[in-house]
Amino acid sequence: MTEILNYINGELRKPGTDAWLDNVNPATGKVYSQIPDSDAGDVEAATKAATDAFRQWSVTPVKQRSDLLLRLSALIQQNLAKFAEAESIDNGKPITLATQVDIPRAVSNFHFYGTAALHTHTQAHAMENTALNYTLRQPAGVAGCISPWNLPLYLFSWKIAPALAAGCTVVAKPSEVTPMTAYLLSELCIEAGFPKGVLNIVHGLGTRAGAAIVEHPGIRLISFTGGTKTGEWISRTAAPMFKKLSLELGGKNPGLVFADCDLDHAVSSSLKAAFSNQGEICLCSSRIFIEKTIYDKFRDAFVKKAAAMKVGDPMNPETKTGAIVSKTHYEKILSCIELARQEGGQILCGGEPVKMSGDNAGGYFIQPTVIEHLPHDCRTNQEEIFGPVVTLLPFEKEEEAIAMANSTRYGLAATLFTTNLNRAHRVAAKLDSGIVWVNCWLLRDLRTPFGGMKQSGMGREGGFEALNFFTEEKNVCIKIS
Ligand code: NDP
């Protein structure tokens, strides 16, 4: 059985205590590899390596840092099929999605930041005939990067790439649920010739290895993507040490469908937004508000398509809906569906586990589920489920739709379907949402800042904002005499 190893100080290492965790393939329910159950001792070793490496890496010419990131990007591209297979087995996501979206986007992340670092700029403020101020940005130190299981390599690279490009060294922890692609990445870092200690990857539990990263006084910044509850604990723990934080947290994303939309497009895009990756994308729509005059038409078309979505073996290239990532998460989603029933929701399709045969008999599969007749303020419509479950709600007036959309504690992403340009601008401005997609979903330009409002997070990732996050800003004021 494969043993996944930590990557510390340029070497692949067993955990200090030789303690291991099972890594389960969610499509079969079977253990297929072992991962380090790392503890504070491993994090200490990784932080020491990163601290030692920072001295040189932070002053390494940006062109050399860029060359290494571009080499890593090219190596992942060359190994795309291997990475996609690993991600699909680890996560349960359809291999086609991993091949076409997740891994190519990880390739792009390293490529984007490898080149962006060459083109940074800074501000200058002239005080007329008195002084010139300019902002100097310097690498901030050792960064802790902690990522979740839903888009394993994509979100892992989304943090690591800007950190390394900006001249920070890194102690990173992928989710213990989906560690394989981060392990493959560490092998490629060695092949690419990364200096030892620049990137360190510690595998293990969030509450042990992850917490040790947050608690370590030598780690100056934390870039975290995961649940709001974990984000809250990280904020509380890091605050007394005044660490710089970037938190990308949970969501309960609304989709707004107006009667003047292109209905076929709104139905097919909303379907993708609801059920891609089994609904396990933080940007998935989970509440769809539909103008009353087209509610029945939209609902019938949407449910017909959702019911036709075949749940299947993630390794089959035809599969569009794979397995839920873990037994614990599968049980959580089923309990949320049960709660929706108790709250008076009517299940229009799905709502049940799917029993598979052969190798997949022990896997965790749930049919895409559509629910209606629930008020906007019930628990089902307020709490994040993070699975293939969506509710439909009618509205009469634009203001009512906006108020219901904004009624949760979250504010991550929203979709809006309308052909009225004025309405598009007006509603987008009023939604509590870090990103609003109009007549589309999941289009991402890496140059744009990304992040949530309210309890969906703080700070912005993406673009030059992410590079700036990993730097300390200094104002230099020169007197003109
Ligand atoms: P968690 O918050 O449980 O975990 C995220 C990461 O943090 C994992 O690596 C986890 O390790 C680790 N972790 C857990 N507890 C701690 C701790 N006390 N200290 C440090 N690290 C810890 O989230 P999930 O992995 O369940 O991911 C799903 C969540 O992520 C959803 O809420 C989703 O909305 C959100 N998300 C947000 C995104 C955004 O951009 N805003 C994007 C993608 C997901 P381990 O896995 O070992 O527990």
Coordinates of C-alpha atoms and ligand atoms in Angstrom, one line a residue:
M1 CA 0.0 0.0 0.0
T2 CA 1.3 3.5 -0.9
E3 CA 2.8 5.4 2.0
I4 CA 2.4 9.2 1.5
L5 CA 5.3 11.0 3.1
N6 CA 5.8 14.5 4.5
Y7 CA 8.1 16.8 2.5
I8 CA 10.4 18.6 4.9
N9 CA 13.7 20.4 4.2
G10 CA 13.7 19.0 0.7
E11 CA 13.3 15.4 1.7
L12 CA 10.4 12.9 1.8
R13 CA 10.1 11.8 5.4
K14 CA 8.0 9.6 7.6
P15 CA 6.2 11.4 10.5
G16 CA 8.4 11.7 13.6
T17 CA 6.2 9.5 15.8
D18 CA 5.7 6.9 13.0
A19 CA 1.9 7.3 13.4
W20 CA -0.3 6.9 10.3
L21 CA -3.9 7.5 9.2
D22 CA -5.9 5.6 6.6
N23 CA -6.7 7.2 3.3
V24 CA -10.0 6.0 2.0
N25 CA -11.2 5.9 -1.6
P26 CA -14.8 7.3 -1.2
A27 CA -16.0 5.6 -4.4
T28 CA -15.2 2.1 -2.9
G29 CA -15.1 2.8 0.9
K30 CA -11.7 1.0 0.9
V31 CA -8.4 2.2 2.4
Y32 CA -5.9 2.6 -0.4
S33 CA -3.0 4.5 1.2
Q34 CA -1.5 5.6 4.5
I35 CA -0.8 9.1 5.4
P36 CA 1.4 10.6 8.1
D37 CA -0.5 11.5 11.3
S38 CA 1.9 14.4 11.8
D39 CA 2.1 16.4 15.0
A40 CA 3.7 19.5 16.5
G41 CA 7.1 17.9 16.2
D42 CA 6.8 17.5 12.4
V43 CA 5.5 21.1 12.1
E44 CA 8.4 22.3 14.2
A45 CA 10.9 20.6 11.8
A46 CA 9.1 22.0 8.8
T47 CA 9.0 25.5 10.3
K48 CA 12.7 25.3 11.2
A49 CA 13.5 24.3 7.6
A50 CA 11.3 27.1 6.2
T51 CA 12.9 29.7 8.5
D52 CA 16.4 28.7 7.5
A53 CA 15.4 28.7 3.8
F54 CA 13.7 32.1 4.1
R55 CA 17.1 33.9 4.4
Q56 CA 18.1 32.9 0.9
W57 CA 14.8 32.5 -0.8
S58 CA 13.6 36.0 0.2
V59 CA 16.5 37.6 -1.6
T60 CA 16.6 35.1 -4.5
P61 CA 16.1 37.1 -7.7
V62 CA 12.5 37.1 -8.7
K63 CA 13.4 35.7 -12.1
Q64 CA 14.9 32.5 -10.5
R65 CA 11.8 32.1 -8.3
S66 CA 9.6 32.6 -11.4
D67 CA 11.7 30.0 -13.4
L68 CA 11.1 27.4 -10.7
L69 CA 7.4 28.0 -10.5
L70 CA 7.1 27.8 -14.3
R71 CA 9.1 24.5 -14.3
L72 CA 6.7 23.1 -11.6
S73 CA 3.7 24.2 -13.7
A74 CA 5.1 22.4 -16.8
L75 CA 5.9 19.3 -14.8
I76 CA 2.3 19.1 -13.5
Q77 CA 1.1 19.6 -17.1
Q78 CA 3.3 16.7 -18.2
N79 CA 1.9 14.5 -15.5
L80 CA -1.7 15.7 -15.8
A81 CA -3.3 12.2 -16.3
K82 CA -1.5 10.9 -13.2
F83 CA -2.6 13.9 -11.1
A84 CA -6.2 13.7 -12.4
E85 CA -6.4 10.0 -11.5
A86 CA -5.0 10.6 -8.0
E87 CA -7.4 13.5 -7.4
S88 CA -10.4 11.5 -8.6
I89 CA -9.5 8.5 -6.4
D90 CA -8.9 10.7 -3.3
N91 CA -11.9 12.9 -3.7
G92 CA -14.5 10.9 -5.6
K93 CA -14.8 13.6 -8.2
P94 CA -15.4 12.5 -11.8
I95 CA -12.1 11.9 -13.6
T96 CA -13.3 14.2 -16.4
L97 CA -13.7 17.1 -14.0
A98 CA -10.3 16.5 -12.5
T99 CA -8.8 16.3 -16.0
Q100 CA -10.5 19.3 -17.5
V101 CA -10.8 21.7 -14.5
D102 CA -9.0 20.9 -11.3
I103 CA -5.5 19.9 -12.5
P104 CA -5.4 22.4 -15.4
R105 CA -6.3 25.2 -13.0
A106 CA -3.5 24.1 -10.7
V107 CA -1.1 24.3 -13.7
S108 CA -2.5 27.8 -14.3
N109 CA -2.0 28.9 -10.7
F110 CA 1.7 28.2 -10.8
H111 CA 2.0 29.6 -14.3
F112 CA 0.1 32.8 -13.4
Y113 CA 2.1 33.6 -10.2
G114 CA 5.4 32.5 -11.8
T115 CA 4.8 35.3 -14.4
A116 CA 2.8 37.8 -12.2
A117 CA 5.8 38.1 -9.8
L118 CA 7.8 39.5 -12.7
H119 CA 5.3 42.3 -13.2
T120 CA 4.6 43.7 -9.8
H121 CA 4.2 47.5 -9.3
T122 CA 4.0 49.7 -6.3
Q123 CA 2.6 53.1 -5.3
A124 CA 4.3 56.4 -5.0
H125 CA 2.8 59.6 -3.4
A126 CA 4.6 62.8 -4.1
M127 CA 4.2 65.7 -1.5
E128 CA 4.7 68.7 -3.7
N129 CA 8.2 70.1 -3.2
T130 CA 8.4 68.4 0.1
A131 CA 8.9 64.6 0.0
L132 CA 8.3 61.5 -2.0
N133 CA 6.7 58.4 -0.5
Y134 CA 6.9 55.0 -2.0
T135 CA 5.6 51.6 -0.8
L136 CA 8.2 48.9 -0.5
R137 CA 6.9 45.4 -0.4
Q138 CA 9.2 42.7 1.0
P139 CA 8.6 38.9 1.6
A140 CA 6.8 38.6 5.0
G141 CA 8.3 35.4 6.4
V142 CA 7.2 31.8 6.8
A143 CA 3.6 31.3 5.6
G144 CA 1.2 28.6 6.8
C145 CA -1.1 27.4 4.0
I146 CA -4.0 25.2 4.9
S147 CA -6.4 23.9 2.3
P148 CA -9.6 21.8 2.2
W149 CA -10.6 18.6 0.3
N150 CA -13.0 19.8 -2.3
L151 CA -10.6 21.1 -5.0
P152 CA -7.4 19.5 -3.5
L153 CA -4.6 20.6 -5.7
Y154 CA -6.3 23.6 -7.1
L155 CA -6.8 25.3 -3.7
F156 CA -3.5 24.1 -2.4
S157 CA -1.6 25.6 -5.3
W158 CA -3.8 28.8 -5.1
K159 CA -2.0 29.5 -1.8
I160 CA 1.4 28.1 -2.3
A161 CA 2.1 29.7 -5.7
P162 CA 1.6 33.3 -4.6
A163 CA 3.5 32.7 -1.4
L164 CA 6.5 31.3 -3.1
A165 CA 6.4 33.8 -5.9
A166 CA 6.4 36.7 -3.3
G167 CA 9.5 35.3 -1.7
C168 CA 7.9 33.6 1.4
T169 CA 8.8 30.1 2.4
V170 CA 5.9 27.8 3.2
V171 CA 4.7 25.2 5.7
A172 CA 1.6 23.7 4.1
K173 CA -1.1 21.2 5.1
P174 CA -3.5 19.7 2.6
S175 CA -6.7 18.2 3.9
E176 CA -6.0 14.8 5.4
V177 CA -9.0 13.5 3.4
T178 CA -7.4 14.2 0.1
P179 CA -3.6 14.2 0.4
M180 CA -2.4 12.4 -2.7
T181 CA -2.0 15.2 -5.2
A182 CA 0.0 17.3 -2.6
Y183 CA 2.3 14.3 -2.2
L184 CA 2.8 14.0 -6.0
L185 CA 3.5 17.7 -6.0
S186 CA 6.3 17.3 -3.4
E187 CA 7.9 14.7 -5.7
L188 CA 7.8 17.2 -8.6
C189 CA 9.3 20.0 -6.4
I190 CA 12.3 17.7 -5.9
E191 CA 12.5 17.1 -9.6
A192 CA 12.1 20.8 -10.4
G193 CA 15.1 21.6 -8.2
F194 CA 13.4 23.6 -5.4
P195 CA 15.9 24.6 -2.8
K196 CA 15.5 22.6 0.4
G197 CA 13.0 24.1 3.0
V198 CA 11.4 26.5 0.6
L199 CA 8.2 24.5 0.5
N200 CA 7.4 22.0 3.3
I201 CA 4.3 19.8 3.2
V202 CA 3.1 18.3 6.5
H203 CA 0.2 15.8 6.2
G204 CA -2.2 15.0 9.0
L205 CA -5.3 16.0 10.9
G206 CA -6.5 19.6 11.0
T207 CA -6.8 19.5 14.8
R208 CA -3.3 18.3 15.3
A209 CA -1.0 19.2 12.4
G210 CA -3.1 22.1 11.2
A211 CA -3.5 23.6 14.7
A212 CA 0.2 23.3 15.3
I213 CA 0.8 25.5 12.2
V214 CA -1.7 28.1 13.4
E215 CA -0.2 28.1 16.9
H216 CA 3.5 28.2 15.8
P217 CA 4.9 31.6 16.7
G218 CA 7.5 31.4 13.9
I219 CA 4.8 31.3 11.2
R220 CA 3.9 34.9 10.5
L221 CA 1.0 34.5 8.1
I222 CA -1.9 32.0 7.7
S223 CA -3.7 31.5 4.4
F224 CA -6.6 29.2 5.1
T225 CA -9.5 27.9 3.1
G226 CA -12.1 25.8 4.8
G227 CA -15.2 25.9 7.0
T228 CA -16.3 29.1 8.9
K229 CA -16.1 27.3 12.3
T230 CA -12.5 26.4 11.7
G231 CA -11.8 29.9 10.4
E232 CA -13.2 31.3 13.7
W233 CA -10.9 29.1 15.7
I234 CA -7.9 30.2 13.6
S235 CA -8.8 33.9 14.1
R236 CA -9.1 33.5 17.8
T237 CA -5.8 31.5 18.1
A238 CA -3.8 33.7 15.7
A239 CA -5.0 37.1 17.0
P240 CA -2.8 37.3 20.1
M241 CA 0.2 36.7 17.9
F242 CA -1.0 39.4 15.4
K243 CA -0.5 37.0 12.5
K244 CA -1.6 38.2 9.1
L245 CA -4.7 36.2 8.1
S246 CA -6.4 35.4 4.8
L247 CA -9.6 33.3 5.4
E248 CA -11.7 31.8 2.6
L249 CA -14.7 30.2 4.3
G250 CA -18.1 28.7 3.8
G251 CA -21.0 29.9 1.7
K252 CA -24.7 29.5 1.1
N253 CA -24.8 30.9 -2.4
P254 CA -27.9 32.2 -4.0
G255 CA -28.9 32.0 -7.6
L256 CA -31.4 34.7 -8.8
V257 CA -33.4 33.9 -11.9
F258 CA -35.5 36.7 -13.4
A259 CA -38.4 36.2 -15.9
D260 CA -36.5 38.1 -18.5
C261 CA -33.7 35.5 -18.6
D262 CA -32.8 33.1 -21.4
L263 CA -34.6 30.2 -19.7
D264 CA -32.7 27.3 -21.2
H265 CA -29.4 28.9 -20.4
A266 CA -30.5 29.7 -16.9
V267 CA -31.6 26.1 -16.3
S268 CA -28.5 24.5 -17.6
S269 CA -26.1 27.0 -15.9
S270 CA -28.0 26.7 -12.6
L271 CA -27.8 22.9 -12.8
K272 CA -24.0 23.1 -13.3
A273 CA -23.7 25.7 -10.5
A274 CA -25.7 23.4 -8.1
F275 CA -24.3 20.0 -8.8
S276 CA -20.8 20.2 -10.2
N277 CA -18.4 18.2 -8.1
Q278 CA -21.4 16.8 -6.3
G279 CA -22.2 20.3 -5.0
E280 CA -18.8 20.3 -3.2
I281 CA -17.5 23.5 -4.5
C282 CA -17.6 26.5 -2.2
L283 CA -19.1 28.5 -5.1
C284 CA -21.9 26.1 -5.9
S285 CA -25.5 27.6 -5.8
S286 CA -27.5 26.0 -3.0
R287 CA -30.6 28.3 -3.0
I288 CA -32.2 29.3 -6.3
F289 CA -34.7 32.2 -6.2
I290 CA -37.0 32.2 -9.3
E291 CA -39.4 34.9 -10.4
K292 CA -42.9 33.6 -9.8
T293 CA -44.1 34.0 -13.4
I294 CA -41.6 31.4 -14.6
Y295 CA -41.3 29.4 -11.4
D296 CA -43.2 26.3 -12.7
K297 CA -41.4 26.3 -16.0
F298 CA -38.0 26.6 -14.5
R299 CA -38.7 24.1 -11.8
D300 CA -40.0 21.4 -14.2
A301 CA -37.1 21.8 -16.6
F302 CA -34.5 21.9 -13.7
V303 CA -35.9 18.8 -12.0
K304 CA -36.1 16.8 -15.2
K305 CA -32.4 17.5 -15.9
A306 CA -31.3 16.9 -12.2
A307 CA -33.2 13.6 -12.1
A308 CA -31.5 12.5 -15.3
M309 CA -28.0 13.1 -13.9
K310 CA -26.4 9.7 -13.7
V311 CA -24.4 9.0 -10.5
G312 CA -21.5 6.7 -11.3
D313 CA -18.0 5.5 -10.8
P314 CA -15.8 8.6 -10.8
M315 CA -13.2 6.8 -12.9
N316 CA -15.6 6.3 -15.8
P317 CA -15.1 9.2 -18.2
E318 CA -18.8 9.3 -18.8
T319 CA -19.6 10.0 -15.2
K320 CA -20.9 13.5 -14.3
T321 CA -21.7 12.9 -10.6
G322 CA -19.2 11.0 -8.6
A323 CA -18.9 10.0 -4.9
I324 CA -19.2 12.2 -1.8
V325 CA -15.8 12.8 -0.3
S326 CA -16.0 10.8 2.9
K327 CA -18.4 8.7 5.0
T328 CA -18.7 11.5 7.6
H329 CA -19.6 14.0 5.0
Y330 CA -22.0 11.6 3.3
E331 CA -23.8 11.1 6.6
K332 CA -23.9 14.8 7.2
I333 CA -25.5 15.5 3.8
L334 CA -28.1 12.8 4.4
S335 CA -28.9 14.3 7.8
C336 CA -29.4 17.7 6.2
I337 CA -31.9 16.2 3.7
E338 CA -33.7 14.6 6.6
L339 CA -33.9 18.0 8.3
A340 CA -35.3 19.5 5.1
R341 CA -38.1 16.9 5.2
Q342 CA -38.8 17.6 8.9
E343 CA -39.0 21.3 8.1
G344 CA -41.7 20.6 5.5
G345 CA -39.6 20.6 2.3
Q346 CA -40.9 18.6 -0.6
I347 CA -38.3 16.5 -2.3
L348 CA -38.7 16.9 -6.1
C349 CA -35.9 14.5 -7.0
G350 CA -33.1 12.6 -5.3
G351 CA -33.1 12.7 -1.5
E352 CA -31.7 9.2 -1.1
P353 CA -28.3 7.4 -1.1
V354 CA -27.6 5.6 -4.4
K355 CA -26.7 1.9 -4.0
M356 CA -24.0 0.9 -6.4
S357 CA -22.7 -2.5 -7.4
G358 CA -19.3 -4.1 -7.9
D359 CA -16.2 -2.2 -6.6
N360 CA -18.4 0.8 -5.8
A361 CA -20.8 -1.1 -3.6
G362 CA -19.2 0.4 -0.4
G363 CA -18.9 3.9 -1.8
Y364 CA -20.7 7.1 -0.7
F365 CA -23.1 8.2 -3.4
I366 CA -26.1 10.6 -3.3
Q367 CA -28.5 11.4 -6.1
P368 CA -28.7 15.2 -7.0
T369 CA -31.5 16.5 -4.7
V370 CA -34.0 19.3 -5.4
I371 CA -36.3 20.6 -2.7
E372 CA -39.1 23.2 -2.7
H373 CA -41.7 24.6 -0.3
L374 CA -39.2 25.7 2.4
P375 CA -39.2 29.3 3.8
H376 CA -36.0 31.2 3.1
D377 CA -35.2 31.5 6.9
C378 CA -35.4 27.9 7.8
R379 CA -32.2 26.0 8.8
T380 CA -32.0 24.2 5.4
N381 CA -31.9 27.6 3.7
Q382 CA -29.5 29.2 6.2
E383 CA -26.9 26.5 6.9
E384 CA -24.2 25.3 4.5
I385 CA -24.8 21.7 3.4
F386 CA -21.9 21.5 0.8
G387 CA -23.4 18.6 -1.2
P388 CA -25.7 17.9 -4.1
V389 CA -28.7 19.5 -2.5
V390 CA -30.5 22.6 -3.8
T391 CA -33.7 24.4 -2.8
L392 CA -36.0 26.3 -5.1
L393 CA -37.9 29.4 -3.9
P394 CA -40.3 31.7 -5.8
F395 CA -40.2 35.5 -5.5
E396 CA -42.4 38.3 -6.8
K397 CA -40.3 41.5 -6.6
E398 CA -36.6 42.2 -7.2
E399 CA -36.2 43.7 -3.7
E400 CA -37.7 40.6 -2.1
A401 CA -35.3 38.3 -4.0
I402 CA -32.3 40.4 -2.9
A403 CA -33.5 40.4 0.8
M404 CA -33.9 36.6 0.8
A405 CA -30.5 36.1 -1.0
N406 CA -28.8 38.3 1.6
S407 CA -30.5 36.8 4.6
T408 CA -27.7 34.3 5.6
R409 CA -24.5 34.9 7.5
Y410 CA -22.5 34.1 4.4
G411 CA -21.6 36.2 1.4
L412 CA -19.3 34.2 -1.0
A413 CA -20.8 33.9 -4.5
A414 CA -24.0 34.6 -6.3
T415 CA -25.4 33.9 -9.8
L416 CA -27.8 36.2 -11.6
F417 CA -29.8 35.4 -14.8
T418 CA -31.4 38.3 -16.6
T419 CA -31.2 39.9 -20.0
N420 CA -31.9 43.4 -18.5
L421 CA -28.5 45.1 -18.3
N422 CA -29.8 47.8 -15.8
R423 CA -31.1 45.1 -13.6
A424 CA -27.8 43.1 -13.8
H425 CA -25.8 46.1 -12.5
R426 CA -28.4 47.2 -10.0
V427 CA -28.8 43.7 -8.4
A428 CA -25.1 42.8 -8.5
A429 CA -24.4 46.0 -6.5
K430 CA -26.9 45.0 -3.8
L431 CA -26.0 41.4 -3.3
D432 CA -23.8 40.6 -0.2
S433 CA -21.4 38.5 -2.2
G434 CA -17.7 38.5 -2.9
I435 CA -18.4 37.5 -6.5
V436 CA -21.5 37.9 -8.7
W437 CA -21.7 35.9 -11.9
V438 CA -24.2 37.4 -14.4
N439 CA -25.5 34.8 -17.0
C440 CA -22.6 32.5 -16.2
W441 CA -21.0 30.5 -13.3
L442 CA -17.4 29.7 -12.3
L443 CA -15.7 31.9 -14.9
R444 CA -12.5 33.0 -13.2
D445 CA -10.0 35.5 -14.3
L446 CA -6.9 34.9 -12.1
R447 CA -6.1 38.7 -12.1
T448 CA -9.3 39.5 -10.2
P449 CA -9.4 39.5 -6.4
F450 CA -11.3 36.7 -4.9
G451 CA -12.9 36.2 -1.5
G452 CA -16.1 36.4 0.6
M453 CA -18.1 39.0 2.6
K454 CA -19.6 38.5 6.0
Q455 CA -18.8 35.1 7.5
S456 CA -17.5 33.8 4.2
G457 CA -14.1 35.2 4.9
M458 CA -11.7 38.0 5.1
G459 CA -8.9 39.1 2.9
R460 CA -8.6 38.5 -0.9
E461 CA -6.8 35.9 -2.8
G462 CA -6.1 35.9 -6.5
G463 CA -4.4 38.6 -8.6
F464 CA -1.8 40.9 -7.2
E465 CA -3.7 41.0 -4.0
A466 CA -2.5 37.6 -3.1
L467 CA 1.1 38.5 -3.9
N468 CA 0.7 41.6 -1.7
F469 CA -0.7 39.5 1.2
F470 CA 2.5 37.6 1.4
T471 CA 4.6 40.8 1.8
E472 CA 5.2 43.3 4.5
E473 CA 4.5 46.9 3.2
K474 CA 6.9 49.6 4.2
N475 CA 6.5 53.3 3.5
V476 CA 9.7 55.0 2.6
C477 CA 9.4 58.8 2.9
I478 CA 12.3 60.8 1.3
K479 CA 12.5 64.5 2.1
I480 CA 13.2 66.7 -0.9
S481 CA 15.5 69.4 0.2
Ligands
NDP1 P1 -12.4 22.4 7.4 O1 -12.4 23.7 7.9 O2 -12.8 21.2 8.2 O3 -10.9 22.0 6.9 C1 -10.1 22.8 6.1 C2 -8.6 22.5 6.3 O4 -8.3 23.0 7.6 C3 -8.3 21.1 6.3 O5 -6.9 20.9 5.8 C4 -8.4 20.7 7.7 O6 -7.7 19.5 8.0 C5 -7.8 21.9 8.4 N1 -8.2 22.1 9.8 C6 -9.3 21.6 10.4 N2 -9.3 22.0 11.7 C7 -8.2 22.8 11.9 C8 -7.6 23.5 13.0 N3 -8.2 23.6 14.2 N4 -6.5 24.3 12.7 C9 -5.9 24.3 11.5 N5 -6.4 23.6 10.5 C10 -7.5 22.9 10.6 O7 -13.1 22.4 6.0 P2 -13.4 21.2 5.0 O8 -12.1 20.6 4.6 O9 -14.5 20.4 5.5 O10 -13.8 22.0 3.7 C11 -15.1 22.4 3.4 C12 -15.3 23.8 3.8 O11 -14.4 24.7 3.1 C13 -16.7 24.3 3.4 O12 -17.2 25.1 4.4 C14 -16.5 25.2 2.2 O13 -17.4 26.1 1.9 C15 -15.1 25.8 2.5 N6 -14.5 26.2 1.3 C16 -14.3 27.6 1.0 C17 -13.8 28.0 -0.1 C18 -13.6 29.5 -0.4 O14 -12.9 29.9 -1.3 N7 -14.2 30.4 0.4 C19 -13.3 27.1 -1.2 C20 -13.5 25.7 -0.8 C21 -14.0 25.3 0.4 P3 -8.4 18.1 8.0 O15 -9.0 17.9 6.7 O16 -7.4 17.1 8.3 O17 -9.5 18.2 9.1

